[in-house]
């Protein structure tokens, strides 16, 4: 298999540089390509990520990904607590609306650490929804390049500042970097 020769633990944080790494569970269309992650492949990738001393961050793009995560957790492939990112708004993935996020939040494994985010214009509404449902939030230029309609964000910091203001206005508090490491067990 191609991934066996290409993805070695040295890419997953050897030397203490990386503390968490993405583990996509999805099989779906991405642009004009198909992403295929079979349970066997995901199991091997998880094994290598853990062997490198890295915490896998599971990205869920649809309900089937959540079912796979729970099955891998039950089989002992994925260790507790799971770190889950719910991705909404990717074409052919989960629909970016409150109903979808409520469904995901209601089905998450107990004691998992989770966040959700929306792609593009869905970023702000879904970060508020994730917070209100008890999750963490994620923002950044990887998922959205606009600070508001038609205006490009100058950098990630501007998006983070806006997200922080929204969370604080909803009654929340932002974690310091040290607090975030504690929450994530890093």
Coordinates of C-alpha atoms in Angstrom, one line a residue, residues 4-186:
X4 CA 2.9 2.2 4.2
X5 CA 6.0 3.4 2.6
X6 CA 5.2 7.1 2.6
X7 CA 3.8 7.8 6.2
X8 CA 6.4 6.8 8.8
X9 CA 6.4 7.8 12.4
X10 CA 9.1 10.4 11.8
X11 CA 6.4 12.5 10.1
X12 CA 4.2 12.1 13.1
X13 CA 6.1 14.1 15.7
X14 CA 9.3 12.3 16.4
X15 CA 11.6 14.5 18.5
X16 CA 8.7 16.1 20.4
X17 CA 7.8 18.7 17.7
X18 CA 4.2 17.6 17.3
X19 CA 1.8 16.7 20.1
X20 CA -1.3 16.1 18.1
X21 CA -2.0 15.0 14.5
X22 CA -5.0 14.8 12.3
X23 CA -6.5 11.3 11.7
X24 CA -9.2 11.6 9.1
X25 CA -11.8 8.8 9.2
X26 CA -13.7 9.7 6.1
X27 CA -14.1 8.1 2.8
X28 CA -15.6 10.8 0.5
X29 CA -15.2 13.0 -2.5
X30 CA -12.7 15.9 -2.2
X31 CA -12.8 18.1 -5.2
X32 CA -12.5 15.8 -8.1
X33 CA -10.7 13.1 -6.1
X34 CA -11.9 10.4 -3.8
X35 CA -10.4 10.0 -0.3
X36 CA -10.5 6.4 0.8
X37 CA -9.8 5.5 4.4
X38 CA -10.7 1.9 5.1
X39 CA -11.0 0.8 8.7
X40 CA -7.8 -1.2 8.2
X41 CA -5.9 1.8 7.0
X42 CA -7.2 4.0 9.7
X43 CA -6.2 1.4 12.3
X44 CA -2.7 1.3 10.9
X45 CA -2.5 5.1 10.8
X46 CA -3.7 5.3 14.4
X47 CA -1.2 2.7 15.5
X48 CA 1.6 4.7 14.0
X49 CA 0.4 8.0 15.4
X50 CA 0.3 6.6 18.9
X51 CA 3.7 4.9 18.4
X52 CA 5.1 8.4 17.7
X53 CA 3.7 9.7 21.0
X54 CA 1.2 11.9 19.2
X55 CA -2.5 12.4 20.2
X56 CA -4.7 11.7 17.2
X57 CA -7.2 14.4 16.4
X58 CA -10.2 12.7 14.7
X59 CA -11.8 14.7 12.0
X60 CA -15.4 13.7 11.4
X61 CA -17.0 14.7 8.1
X62 CA -20.2 12.7 8.3
X63 CA -22.2 10.4 10.6
X64 CA -20.4 7.3 9.2
X65 CA -17.1 8.7 10.5
X66 CA -18.6 9.0 14.0
X67 CA -19.7 5.4 13.8
X68 CA -16.2 4.3 12.7
X69 CA -14.6 6.3 15.6
X70 CA -16.9 4.6 18.1
X71 CA -16.2 1.1 16.7
X72 CA -12.4 1.8 16.8
X73 CA -12.7 3.0 20.3
X74 CA -14.7 -0.1 21.3
X75 CA -12.0 -2.3 19.7
X76 CA -9.2 -0.5 21.6
X77 CA -7.6 1.0 18.5
X78 CA -8.5 4.6 19.7
X79 CA -7.7 5.5 23.3
X80 CA -9.8 7.5 25.7
X81 CA -10.4 10.4 25.8
X82 CA -11.0 10.9 22.1
X83 CA -10.1 14.2 20.6
X84 CA -12.8 14.9 18.0
X85 CA -13.2 17.7 15.5
X86 CA -16.6 17.9 13.7
X87 CA -16.2 19.3 10.3
X88 CA -19.3 20.9 8.7
X89 CA -19.7 22.4 5.3
X90 CA -17.3 20.4 3.2
X91 CA -18.9 19.6 -0.1
X92 CA -20.6 16.1 0.1
X93 CA -20.0 16.0 3.8
X94 CA -22.2 16.9 6.8
X95 CA -24.6 19.8 6.2
X96 CA -23.5 22.9 8.1
X97 CA -26.5 23.7 10.2
X98 CA -27.6 23.6 13.8
X99 CA -29.6 20.4 13.4
X100 CA -26.5 18.5 12.1
X101 CA -24.3 19.7 14.9
X102 CA -26.9 18.9 17.6
X103 CA -27.1 15.3 16.1
X104 CA -23.3 14.9 16.3
X105 CA -23.1 16.3 19.8
X106 CA -25.8 14.0 21.0
X107 CA -24.0 10.9 19.6
X108 CA -20.4 11.6 20.8
X109 CA -18.7 9.2 23.1
X110 CA -18.8 10.1 26.8
X111 CA -15.8 12.0 28.1
X112 CA -14.5 12.9 24.6
X113 CA -12.9 16.3 24.0
X114 CA -14.7 17.9 21.0
X115 CA -14.8 20.9 18.9
X116 CA -16.7 21.8 15.8
X117 CA -16.2 24.2 12.9
X118 CA -17.8 25.3 9.7
X119 CA -16.1 25.9 6.4
X120 CA -16.3 29.3 4.9
X121 CA -19.3 31.4 5.7
X122 CA -20.5 28.8 8.2
X123 CA -17.5 29.4 10.5
X124 CA -19.1 32.0 12.8
X125 CA -22.6 30.5 13.2
X126 CA -21.2 27.1 14.0
X127 CA -18.5 28.2 16.4
X128 CA -21.3 29.8 18.5
X129 CA -23.4 26.7 18.2
X130 CA -20.5 24.4 19.2
X131 CA -19.8 26.6 22.3
X132 CA -23.5 26.6 23.2
X133 CA -23.6 22.8 23.0
X134 CA -20.6 22.4 25.3
X135 CA -17.9 21.9 22.8
X136 CA -14.7 23.8 22.0
X137 CA -14.2 25.9 18.9
X138 CA -11.7 26.2 16.1
X139 CA -11.1 29.0 13.6
X140 CA -8.4 29.7 11.1
X141 CA -7.4 30.5 7.5
X142 CA -7.4 26.8 6.7
X143 CA -11.2 26.7 7.0
X144 CA -12.2 30.3 6.2
X145 CA -10.4 33.3 4.7
X146 CA -12.9 36.0 5.4
X147 CA -13.4 38.1 8.5
X148 CA -16.8 39.2 7.2
X149 CA -18.6 39.0 3.9
X150 CA -16.3 40.0 1.1
X151 CA -13.4 41.1 3.4
X152 CA -10.3 38.9 3.6
X153 CA -8.9 38.3 7.1
X154 CA -5.5 39.8 7.5
X155 CA -4.3 36.7 9.4
X156 CA -5.3 33.9 11.8
X157 CA -5.0 36.2 14.7
X158 CA -7.9 38.4 13.4
X159 CA -10.1 35.3 13.1
X160 CA -9.1 34.2 16.6
X161 CA -9.8 37.6 18.1
X162 CA -13.3 37.6 16.5
X163 CA -14.0 34.1 17.8
X164 CA -12.8 35.1 21.3
X165 CA -15.1 38.1 21.3
X166 CA -18.1 36.0 20.3
X167 CA -17.4 33.4 23.0
X168 CA -16.9 36.0 25.6
X169 CA -20.2 37.7 24.5
X170 CA -21.9 34.4 25.0
X171 CA -20.6 34.2 28.5
X172 CA -17.6 32.0 27.9
X173 CA -13.9 32.3 28.8
X174 CA -10.9 31.6 26.6
X175 CA -8.4 29.0 27.6
X176 CA -4.8 30.1 28.0
X177 CA -2.2 28.0 26.1
X178 CA -1.3 26.2 29.3
X179 CA -5.0 25.6 30.1
X180 CA -5.5 24.3 26.5
X181 CA -2.6 21.8 26.9
X182 CA -4.2 20.6 30.2
X183 CA -7.6 20.2 28.6
X184 CA -6.0 18.2 25.7
X185 CA -3.8 16.2 28.1
X186 CA -0.6 17.4 26.3

